[in-house]
Amino acid sequence: MTARPLTTPPLAPQTRRTLLRLGIADTAALRRTGPAAAFLLLKAAGLTITESTLWQLVLLAKGRTDHLNDAEKAQWRSRLRAHRPVAVFPPQEEMAYWMRQSLHQAEQAAAAGEVPVGAVVVRQGEIIGSGANACIGGHSVCHHAEILALTEAGRKLGNYRLDGCDLYVTLEPCGMCAGAIMQSRIARLVYAAAEPKSGAAGSVLDLFAHKALNPHTAVLGGILADESTRLLQQFFSERRSDRQAT
């Protein structure tokens, strides 16, 4: 299907401008994002919009110039209700900066003989909690980097609910950490490398999209994924070499 620029009309001028700021400039980008996600992103960006905007987005994505019937509208309402939380994420450079702070924590974990995973909690441009994997040293499976960072942030704020905070972690969270992230009301989770064996943000399962769990956290993966993967691979390669040497 040929990509066409988003125009006014059919979109309202403010809607089109906001979509452009979100990187959705044509129908191909709209299809990649998805009409429901684009609609929710517009709301997250502060626009006051009605269902009519969703219908316009659906028709544009499908390359149609007619109208949605009642059954189609009902289907899209259902998709909207079931959609995982979305958010407008910071610029790429900003996310990379905070992820590098998490990678520094991961390097500290590796130096201590722990699986190299690090995390930081960011609020209003400041790190308020950080953590490096410490399960071996702490004799606790609960000492994952995410849990430690959330705990430190909660102590600093004097509240276990971390509304308005973002969490940056070098590896996709497991089920335990995903649950803690949702319970703490983290607004945005940014992770580096996917975890195909135990990832609970989309790789094995997606707890953040499970509506029965009342999710509050928007998720974005892949920020500095290569750096995180190299650190993990180096760590496990060295461990295998040590075992062979003994």
PDB file of C-alpha atoms in Angstrom:
ATOM      1  CA  MET A   1       0.000   0.000   0.000  1.00  0.00           C
ATOM      2  CA  THR A   2       1.436   3.385  -1.020  1.00  0.00           C
ATOM      3  CA  ALA A   3       2.370   5.741   1.803  1.00  0.00           C
ATOM      4  CA  ARG A   4       0.622   9.101   1.670  1.00  0.00           C
ATOM      5  CA  PRO A   5       1.359  12.182   3.794  1.00  0.00           C
ATOM      6  CA  LEU A   6      -1.139  12.945   6.532  1.00  0.00           C
ATOM      7  CA  THR A   7      -3.064  16.059   5.552  1.00  0.00           C
ATOM      8  CA  THR A   8      -5.591  18.608   6.753  1.00  0.00           C
ATOM      9  CA  PRO A   9      -8.340  17.738   6.018  1.00  0.00           C
ATOM     10  CA  PRO A  10      -9.367  15.078   6.946  1.00  0.00           C
ATOM     11  CA  LEU A  11      -7.338  15.557  10.132  1.00  0.00           C
ATOM     12  CA  ALA A  12      -7.699  18.659  12.249  1.00  0.00           C
ATOM     13  CA  PRO A  13      -4.618  20.945  12.043  1.00  0.00           C
ATOM     14  CA  GLN A  14      -3.642  20.389  15.692  1.00  0.00           C
ATOM     15  CA  THR A  15      -4.053  16.632  15.334  1.00  0.00           C
ATOM     16  CA  ARG A  16      -1.813  16.554  12.274  1.00  0.00           C
ATOM     17  CA  ARG A  17       0.848  18.745  13.935  1.00  0.00           C
ATOM     18  CA  THR A  18       0.914  16.505  16.984  1.00  0.00           C
ATOM     19  CA  LEU A  19       1.199  13.366  14.876  1.00  0.00           C
ATOM     20  CA  LEU A  20       4.148  14.910  13.045  1.00  0.00           C
ATOM     21  CA  ARG A  21       5.851  15.659  16.387  1.00  0.00           C
ATOM     22  CA  LEU A  22       5.292  12.028  17.328  1.00  0.00           C
ATOM     23  CA  GLY A  23       7.027  10.886  14.153  1.00  0.00           C
ATOM     24  CA  ILE A  24       3.825   9.812  12.407  1.00  0.00           C
ATOM     25  CA  ALA A  25       4.003  11.775   9.179  1.00  0.00           C
ATOM     26  CA  ASP A  26       2.367   9.467   6.644  1.00  0.00           C
ATOM     27  CA  THR A  27       0.010   6.521   6.326  1.00  0.00           C
ATOM     28  CA  ALA A  28       2.869   4.000   6.421  1.00  0.00           C
ATOM     29  CA  ALA A  29       4.001   5.312   9.823  1.00  0.00           C
ATOM     30  CA  LEU A  30       0.385   5.315  10.973  1.00  0.00           C
ATOM     31  CA  ARG A  31       0.011   1.656  10.011  1.00  0.00           C
ATOM     32  CA  ARG A  32       3.233   0.757  11.843  1.00  0.00           C
ATOM     33  CA  THR A  33       2.074   2.549  14.974  1.00  0.00           C
ATOM     34  CA  GLY A  34      -1.513   1.369  14.671  1.00  0.00           C
ATOM     35  CA  PRO A  35      -4.605   3.597  14.713  1.00  0.00           C
ATOM     36  CA  ALA A  36      -5.492   2.731  18.313  1.00  0.00           C
ATOM     37  CA  ALA A  37      -1.974   3.450  19.579  1.00  0.00           C
ATOM     38  CA  ALA A  38      -1.824   6.693  17.575  1.00  0.00           C
ATOM     39  CA  PHE A  39      -5.141   7.793  19.077  1.00  0.00           C
ATOM     40  CA  LEU A  40      -3.909   7.051  22.608  1.00  0.00           C
ATOM     41  CA  LEU A  41      -0.628   8.856  21.907  1.00  0.00           C
ATOM     42  CA  LEU A  42      -2.556  11.941  20.846  1.00  0.00           C
ATOM     43  CA  LYS A  43      -4.398  11.868  24.161  1.00  0.00           C
ATOM     44  CA  ALA A  44      -1.148  11.289  26.047  1.00  0.00           C
ATOM     45  CA  ALA A  45       0.265  14.355  24.283  1.00  0.00           C
ATOM     46  CA  GLY A  46      -2.532  16.426  25.815  1.00  0.00           C
ATOM     47  CA  LEU A  47      -5.038  16.696  22.969  1.00  0.00           C
ATOM     48  CA  THR A  48      -8.739  16.666  23.738  1.00  0.00           C
ATOM     49  CA  ILE A  49     -10.128  14.435  20.998  1.00  0.00           C
ATOM     50  CA  THR A  50     -13.222  12.335  20.392  1.00  0.00           C
ATOM     51  CA  GLU A  51     -13.868   8.983  18.764  1.00  0.00           C
ATOM     52  CA  SER A  52     -14.243  10.709  15.407  1.00  0.00           C
ATOM     53  CA  THR A  53     -10.455  11.142  15.362  1.00  0.00           C
ATOM     54  CA  LEU A  54     -10.031   7.394  15.842  1.00  0.00           C
ATOM     55  CA  TRP A  55     -12.350   6.699  12.918  1.00  0.00           C
ATOM     56  CA  GLN A  56     -10.302   9.089  10.750  1.00  0.00           C
ATOM     57  CA  LEU A  57      -7.068   7.345  11.738  1.00  0.00           C
ATOM     58  CA  VAL A  58      -8.500   3.909  10.972  1.00  0.00           C
ATOM     59  CA  LEU A  59      -9.696   4.986   7.521  1.00  0.00           C
ATOM     60  CA  LEU A  60      -6.367   6.642   6.722  1.00  0.00           C
ATOM     61  CA  ALA A  61      -4.425   3.557   7.787  1.00  0.00           C
ATOM     62  CA  LYS A  62      -6.631   1.338   5.634  1.00  0.00           C
ATOM     63  CA  GLY A  63      -6.561   3.716   2.657  1.00  0.00           C
ATOM     64  CA  ARG A  64     -10.336   4.087   2.709  1.00  0.00           C
ATOM     65  CA  THR A  65     -12.455   7.135   1.952  1.00  0.00           C
ATOM     66  CA  ASP A  66     -15.820   5.800   3.122  1.00  0.00           C
ATOM     67  CA  HIS A  67     -17.171   5.433   6.670  1.00  0.00           C
ATOM     68  CA  LEU A  68     -16.853   2.783   9.347  1.00  0.00           C
ATOM     69  CA  ASN A  69     -20.023   0.830  10.053  1.00  0.00           C
ATOM     70  CA  ASP A  70     -21.326   0.150  13.555  1.00  0.00           C
ATOM     71  CA  ALA A  71     -19.697  -3.273  13.777  1.00  0.00           C
ATOM     72  CA  GLU A  72     -16.293  -1.858  12.793  1.00  0.00           C
ATOM     73  CA  LYS A  73     -16.614   0.929  15.330  1.00  0.00           C
ATOM     74  CA  ALA A  74     -17.472  -1.579  18.043  1.00  0.00           C
ATOM     75  CA  GLN A  75     -14.413  -3.618  17.096  1.00  0.00           C
ATOM     76  CA  TRP A  76     -12.105  -0.616  17.359  1.00  0.00           C
ATOM     77  CA  ARG A  77     -13.639   0.456  20.676  1.00  0.00           C
ATOM     78  CA  SER A  78     -12.823  -3.011  21.961  1.00  0.00           C
ATOM     79  CA  ARG A  79      -9.238  -2.746  20.700  1.00  0.00           C
ATOM     80  CA  LEU A  80      -8.882   0.612  22.398  1.00  0.00           C
ATOM     81  CA  ARG A  81     -10.074  -0.758  25.746  1.00  0.00           C
ATOM     82  CA  ALA A  82      -7.690  -3.721  25.503  1.00  0.00           C
ATOM     83  CA  HIS A  83      -4.663  -1.684  24.409  1.00  0.00           C
ATOM     84  CA  ARG A  84      -1.590  -1.618  26.631  1.00  0.00           C
ATOM     85  CA  PRO A  85      -0.685   1.772  28.165  1.00  0.00           C
ATOM     86  CA  VAL A  86       1.095   4.203  25.870  1.00  0.00           C
ATOM     87  CA  ALA A  87       3.098   7.345  26.517  1.00  0.00           C
ATOM     88  CA  VAL A  88       5.092   9.978  24.716  1.00  0.00           C
ATOM     89  CA  PHE A  89       8.690   8.954  25.421  1.00  0.00           C
ATOM     90  CA  PRO A  90      11.667  11.328  25.718  1.00  0.00           C
ATOM     91  CA  PRO A  91      13.940  12.015  22.722  1.00  0.00           C
ATOM     92  CA  GLN A  92      16.296   9.208  21.735  1.00  0.00           C
ATOM     93  CA  GLU A  93      19.368  11.063  22.988  1.00  0.00           C
ATOM     94  CA  GLU A  94      17.858  11.604  26.419  1.00  0.00           C
ATOM     95  CA  MET A  95      16.846   7.960  26.774  1.00  0.00           C
ATOM     96  CA  ALA A  96      20.323   6.865  25.690  1.00  0.00           C
ATOM     97  CA  TYR A  97      21.861   9.109  28.365  1.00  0.00           C
ATOM     98  CA  TRP A  98      19.856   7.533  31.173  1.00  0.00           C
ATOM     99  CA  MET A  99      20.422   4.041  29.796  1.00  0.00           C
ATOM    100  CA  ARG A 100      24.170   4.643  29.966  1.00  0.00           C
ATOM    101  CA  GLN A 101      23.741   5.315  33.681  1.00  0.00           C
ATOM    102  CA  SER A 102      21.994   1.949  33.941  1.00  0.00           C
ATOM    103  CA  LEU A 103      24.824   0.305  32.004  1.00  0.00           C
ATOM    104  CA  HIS A 104      27.262   1.757  34.514  1.00  0.00           C
ATOM    105  CA  GLN A 105      25.289  -0.014  37.249  1.00  0.00           C
ATOM    106  CA  ALA A 106      25.400  -3.221  35.188  1.00  0.00           C
ATOM    107  CA  GLU A 107      29.189  -2.946  34.918  1.00  0.00           C
ATOM    108  CA  GLN A 108      29.393  -2.656  38.711  1.00  0.00           C
ATOM    109  CA  ALA A 109      27.297  -5.815  39.008  1.00  0.00           C
ATOM    110  CA  ALA A 110      29.640  -7.667  36.648  1.00  0.00           C
ATOM    111  CA  ALA A 111      32.676  -6.523  38.661  1.00  0.00           C
ATOM    112  CA  ALA A 112      31.037  -8.032  41.748  1.00  0.00           C
ATOM    113  CA  GLY A 113      30.446 -11.347  39.975  1.00  0.00           C
ATOM    114  CA  GLU A 114      26.736 -10.729  39.495  1.00  0.00           C
ATOM    115  CA  VAL A 115      24.776 -11.014  36.252  1.00  0.00           C
ATOM    116  CA  PRO A 116      25.344  -7.569  34.699  1.00  0.00           C
ATOM    117  CA  VAL A 117      21.958  -5.861  34.883  1.00  0.00           C
ATOM    118  CA  GLY A 118      21.536  -2.282  36.070  1.00  0.00           C
ATOM    119  CA  ALA A 119      18.645   0.104  36.563  1.00  0.00           C
ATOM    120  CA  VAL A 120      17.956   3.721  37.440  1.00  0.00           C
ATOM    121  CA  VAL A 121      14.758   5.548  38.382  1.00  0.00           C
ATOM    122  CA  VAL A 122      14.497   9.028  36.895  1.00  0.00           C
ATOM    123  CA  ARG A 123      12.191  11.816  38.059  1.00  0.00           C
ATOM    124  CA  GLN A 124      12.224  15.329  36.632  1.00  0.00           C
ATOM    125  CA  GLY A 125      15.696  14.937  35.145  1.00  0.00           C
ATOM    126  CA  GLU A 126      17.286  13.440  38.264  1.00  0.00           C
ATOM    127  CA  ILE A 127      18.225   9.905  39.263  1.00  0.00           C
ATOM    128  CA  ILE A 128      16.438   9.151  42.523  1.00  0.00           C
ATOM    129  CA  GLY A 129      17.154   5.439  42.673  1.00  0.00           C
ATOM    130  CA  SER A 130      19.726   3.074  41.222  1.00  0.00           C
ATOM    131  CA  GLY A 131      20.397  -0.617  41.432  1.00  0.00           C
ATOM    132  CA  ALA A 132      22.817  -3.277  40.261  1.00  0.00           C
ATOM    133  CA  ASN A 133      22.023  -6.985  40.380  1.00  0.00           C
ATOM    134  CA  ALA A 134      23.034  -8.325  43.813  1.00  0.00           C
ATOM    135  CA  CYS A 135      21.285 -11.677  44.151  1.00  0.00           C
ATOM    136  CA  ILE A 136      24.480 -13.596  44.944  1.00  0.00           C
ATOM    137  CA  GLY A 137      25.927 -11.049  47.346  1.00  0.00           C
ATOM    138  CA  GLY A 138      22.570 -10.360  48.959  1.00  0.00           C
ATOM    139  CA  HIS A 139      21.594 -14.036  49.168  1.00  0.00           C
ATOM    140  CA  SER A 140      18.191 -13.120  47.777  1.00  0.00           C
ATOM    141  CA  VAL A 141      16.425 -13.735  44.502  1.00  0.00           C
ATOM    142  CA  CYS A 142      14.648 -10.424  45.142  1.00  0.00           C
ATOM    143  CA  HIS A 143      17.845  -8.404  44.721  1.00  0.00           C
ATOM    144  CA  HIS A 144      17.315  -7.739  41.023  1.00  0.00           C
ATOM    145  CA  ALA A 145      18.518  -4.353  39.800  1.00  0.00           C
ATOM    146  CA  GLU A 146      14.968  -3.101  39.197  1.00  0.00           C
ATOM    147  CA  ILE A 147      13.775  -3.970  42.713  1.00  0.00           C
ATOM    148  CA  LEU A 148      16.780  -2.277  44.310  1.00  0.00           C
ATOM    149  CA  ALA A 149      16.326   0.871  42.207  1.00  0.00           C
ATOM    150  CA  LEU A 150      12.605   1.042  43.004  1.00  0.00           C
ATOM    151  CA  THR A 151      13.308   0.547  46.705  1.00  0.00           C
ATOM    152  CA  GLU A 152      15.869   3.353  46.824  1.00  0.00           C
ATOM    153  CA  ALA A 153      13.559   5.701  44.920  1.00  0.00           C
ATOM    154  CA  GLY A 154      10.678   4.916  47.268  1.00  0.00           C
ATOM    155  CA  ARG A 155      12.810   5.694  50.307  1.00  0.00           C
ATOM    156  CA  LYS A 156      13.918   8.984  48.783  1.00  0.00           C
ATOM    157  CA  LEU A 157      10.350  10.051  47.988  1.00  0.00           C
ATOM    158  CA  GLY A 158       8.879   8.599  51.153  1.00  0.00           C
ATOM    159  CA  ASN A 159       6.295   6.720  49.103  1.00  0.00           C
ATOM    160  CA  TYR A 160       6.248   3.278  47.518  1.00  0.00           C
ATOM    161  CA  ARG A 161       4.205   4.688  44.642  1.00  0.00           C
ATOM    162  CA  LEU A 162       6.511   6.324  42.148  1.00  0.00           C
ATOM    163  CA  ASP A 163       4.022   8.355  40.128  1.00  0.00           C
ATOM    164  CA  GLY A 164       5.649  10.415  37.396  1.00  0.00           C
ATOM    165  CA  CYS A 165       8.888   8.400  37.491  1.00  0.00           C
ATOM    166  CA  ASP A 166      10.617   6.498  34.692  1.00  0.00           C
ATOM    167  CA  LEU A 167      12.654   3.313  35.031  1.00  0.00           C
ATOM    168  CA  TYR A 168      15.605   2.545  32.773  1.00  0.00           C
ATOM    169  CA  VAL A 169      16.931  -1.020  32.900  1.00  0.00           C
ATOM    170  CA  THR A 170      19.519  -2.788  30.776  1.00  0.00           C
ATOM    171  CA  LEU A 171      17.523  -6.005  30.365  1.00  0.00           C
ATOM    172  CA  GLU A 172      13.831  -6.680  29.824  1.00  0.00           C
ATOM    173  CA  PRO A 173      12.283  -7.285  33.280  1.00  0.00           C
ATOM    174  CA  CYS A 174      11.228 -10.717  34.499  1.00  0.00           C
ATOM    175  CA  GLY A 175       7.755 -11.427  35.883  1.00  0.00           C
ATOM    176  CA  MET A 176       8.743 -10.531  39.444  1.00  0.00           C
ATOM    177  CA  CYS A 177      10.179  -7.173  38.444  1.00  0.00           C
ATOM    178  CA  ALA A 178       7.361  -6.411  36.005  1.00  0.00           C
ATOM    179  CA  GLY A 179       4.878  -6.854  38.836  1.00  0.00           C
ATOM    180  CA  ALA A 180       6.862  -4.544  41.106  1.00  0.00           C
ATOM    181  CA  ILE A 181       7.140  -1.930  38.362  1.00  0.00           C
ATOM    182  CA  MET A 182       3.381  -1.910  37.827  1.00  0.00           C
ATOM    183  CA  GLN A 183       2.655  -1.864  41.559  1.00  0.00           C
ATOM    184  CA  SER A 184       4.953   1.127  41.994  1.00  0.00           C
ATOM    185  CA  ARG A 185       3.055   3.029  39.263  1.00  0.00           C
ATOM    186  CA  ILE A 186       6.161   3.742  37.193  1.00  0.00           C
ATOM    187  CA  ALA A 187       4.985   5.877  34.267  1.00  0.00           C
ATOM    188  CA  ARG A 188       7.451   4.710  31.605  1.00  0.00           C
ATOM    189  CA  LEU A 189       9.703   1.679  31.436  1.00  0.00           C
ATOM    190  CA  VAL A 190      12.635   1.812  29.022  1.00  0.00           C
ATOM    191  CA  TYR A 191      14.751  -1.295  28.644  1.00  0.00           C
ATOM    192  CA  ALA A 192      17.785  -2.113  26.504  1.00  0.00           C
ATOM    193  CA  ALA A 193      18.059  -5.785  25.528  1.00  0.00           C
ATOM    194  CA  ALA A 194      15.166  -8.207  25.201  1.00  0.00           C
ATOM    195  CA  GLU A 195      15.192 -11.326  27.381  1.00  0.00           C
ATOM    196  CA  PRO A 196      13.890 -14.224  25.260  1.00  0.00           C
ATOM    197  CA  LYS A 197      13.943 -16.720  28.148  1.00  0.00           C
ATOM    198  CA  SER A 198      12.073 -14.849  30.865  1.00  0.00           C
ATOM    199  CA  GLY A 199      11.123 -11.385  29.601  1.00  0.00           C
ATOM    200  CA  ALA A 200       7.731 -10.240  30.857  1.00  0.00           C
ATOM    201  CA  ALA A 201       7.429  -7.112  28.716  1.00  0.00           C
ATOM    202  CA  GLY A 202       6.669  -8.918  25.470  1.00  0.00           C
ATOM    203  CA  SER A 203       9.293 -11.612  24.879  1.00  0.00           C
ATOM    204  CA  VAL A 204       7.755 -14.521  26.811  1.00  0.00           C
ATOM    205  CA  LEU A 205       4.619 -12.751  28.014  1.00  0.00           C
ATOM    206  CA  ASP A 206       3.487  -9.144  28.325  1.00  0.00           C
ATOM    207  CA  LEU A 207       2.253  -8.385  31.829  1.00  0.00           C
ATOM    208  CA  PHE A 208       2.125  -4.676  30.992  1.00  0.00           C
ATOM    209  CA  ALA A 209      -0.659  -5.372  28.477  1.00  0.00           C
ATOM    210  CA  HIS A 210      -2.695  -7.572  30.845  1.00  0.00           C
ATOM    211  CA  LYS A 211      -5.745  -5.449  31.668  1.00  0.00           C
ATOM    212  CA  ALA A 212      -6.738  -7.680  34.598  1.00  0.00           C
ATOM    213  CA  LEU A 213      -3.576  -6.484  36.357  1.00  0.00           C
ATOM    214  CA  ASN A 214      -4.573  -2.806  36.020  1.00  0.00           C
ATOM    215  CA  PRO A 215      -1.342  -1.788  34.256  1.00  0.00           C
ATOM    216  CA  HIS A 216      -0.122   1.807  34.454  1.00  0.00           C
ATOM    217  CA  THR A 217       3.253   1.580  32.736  1.00  0.00           C
ATOM    218  CA  ALA A 218       4.081   2.304  29.108  1.00  0.00           C
ATOM    219  CA  VAL A 219       6.991   0.248  27.756  1.00  0.00           C
ATOM    220  CA  LEU A 220       9.700   0.867  25.179  1.00  0.00           C
ATOM    221  CA  GLY A 221      12.566  -1.536  24.432  1.00  0.00           C
ATOM    222  CA  GLY A 222      15.726  -1.519  22.357  1.00  0.00           C
ATOM    223  CA  ILE A 223      17.541   1.541  23.718  1.00  0.00           C
ATOM    224  CA  LEU A 224      21.295   0.722  23.626  1.00  0.00           C
ATOM    225  CA  ALA A 225      20.387  -2.939  23.242  1.00  0.00           C
ATOM    226  CA  ASP A 226      23.699  -3.823  21.583  1.00  0.00           C
ATOM    227  CA  GLU A 227      25.738  -2.416  24.460  1.00  0.00           C
ATOM    228  CA  SER A 228      23.729  -4.362  27.013  1.00  0.00           C
ATOM    229  CA  THR A 229      23.910  -7.568  24.975  1.00  0.00           C
ATOM    230  CA  ARG A 230      27.697  -7.299  24.621  1.00  0.00           C
ATOM    231  CA  LEU A 231      28.099  -6.837  28.357  1.00  0.00           C
ATOM    232  CA  LEU A 232      25.965  -9.907  29.087  1.00  0.00           C
ATOM    233  CA  GLN A 233      27.710 -12.023  26.466  1.00  0.00           C
ATOM    234  CA  GLN A 234      31.145 -11.060  27.768  1.00  0.00           C
ATOM    235  CA  PHE A 235      30.127 -11.913  31.329  1.00  0.00           C
ATOM    236  CA  PHE A 236      28.809 -15.376  30.498  1.00  0.00           C
ATOM    237  CA  SER A 237      31.721 -16.083  28.153  1.00  0.00           C
ATOM    238  CA  GLU A 238      34.170 -15.346  30.960  1.00  0.00           C
ATOM    239  CA  ARG A 239      32.209 -17.555  33.349  1.00  0.00           C
ATOM    240  CA  ARG A 240      32.354 -20.454  30.899  1.00  0.00           C
ATOM    241  CA  SER A 241      36.085 -19.935  30.467  1.00  0.00           C
ATOM    242  CA  ASP A 242      36.592 -19.967  34.235  1.00  0.00           C
ATOM    243  CA  ARG A 243      34.675 -23.241  34.561  1.00  0.00           C
ATOM    244  CA  GLN A 244      36.717 -24.847  31.812  1.00  0.00           C
ATOM    245  CA  ALA A 245      39.951 -23.692  33.420  1.00  0.00           C
ATOM    246  CA  THR A 246      39.031 -25.439  36.650  1.00  0.00           C
TER     247      THR A 246
END
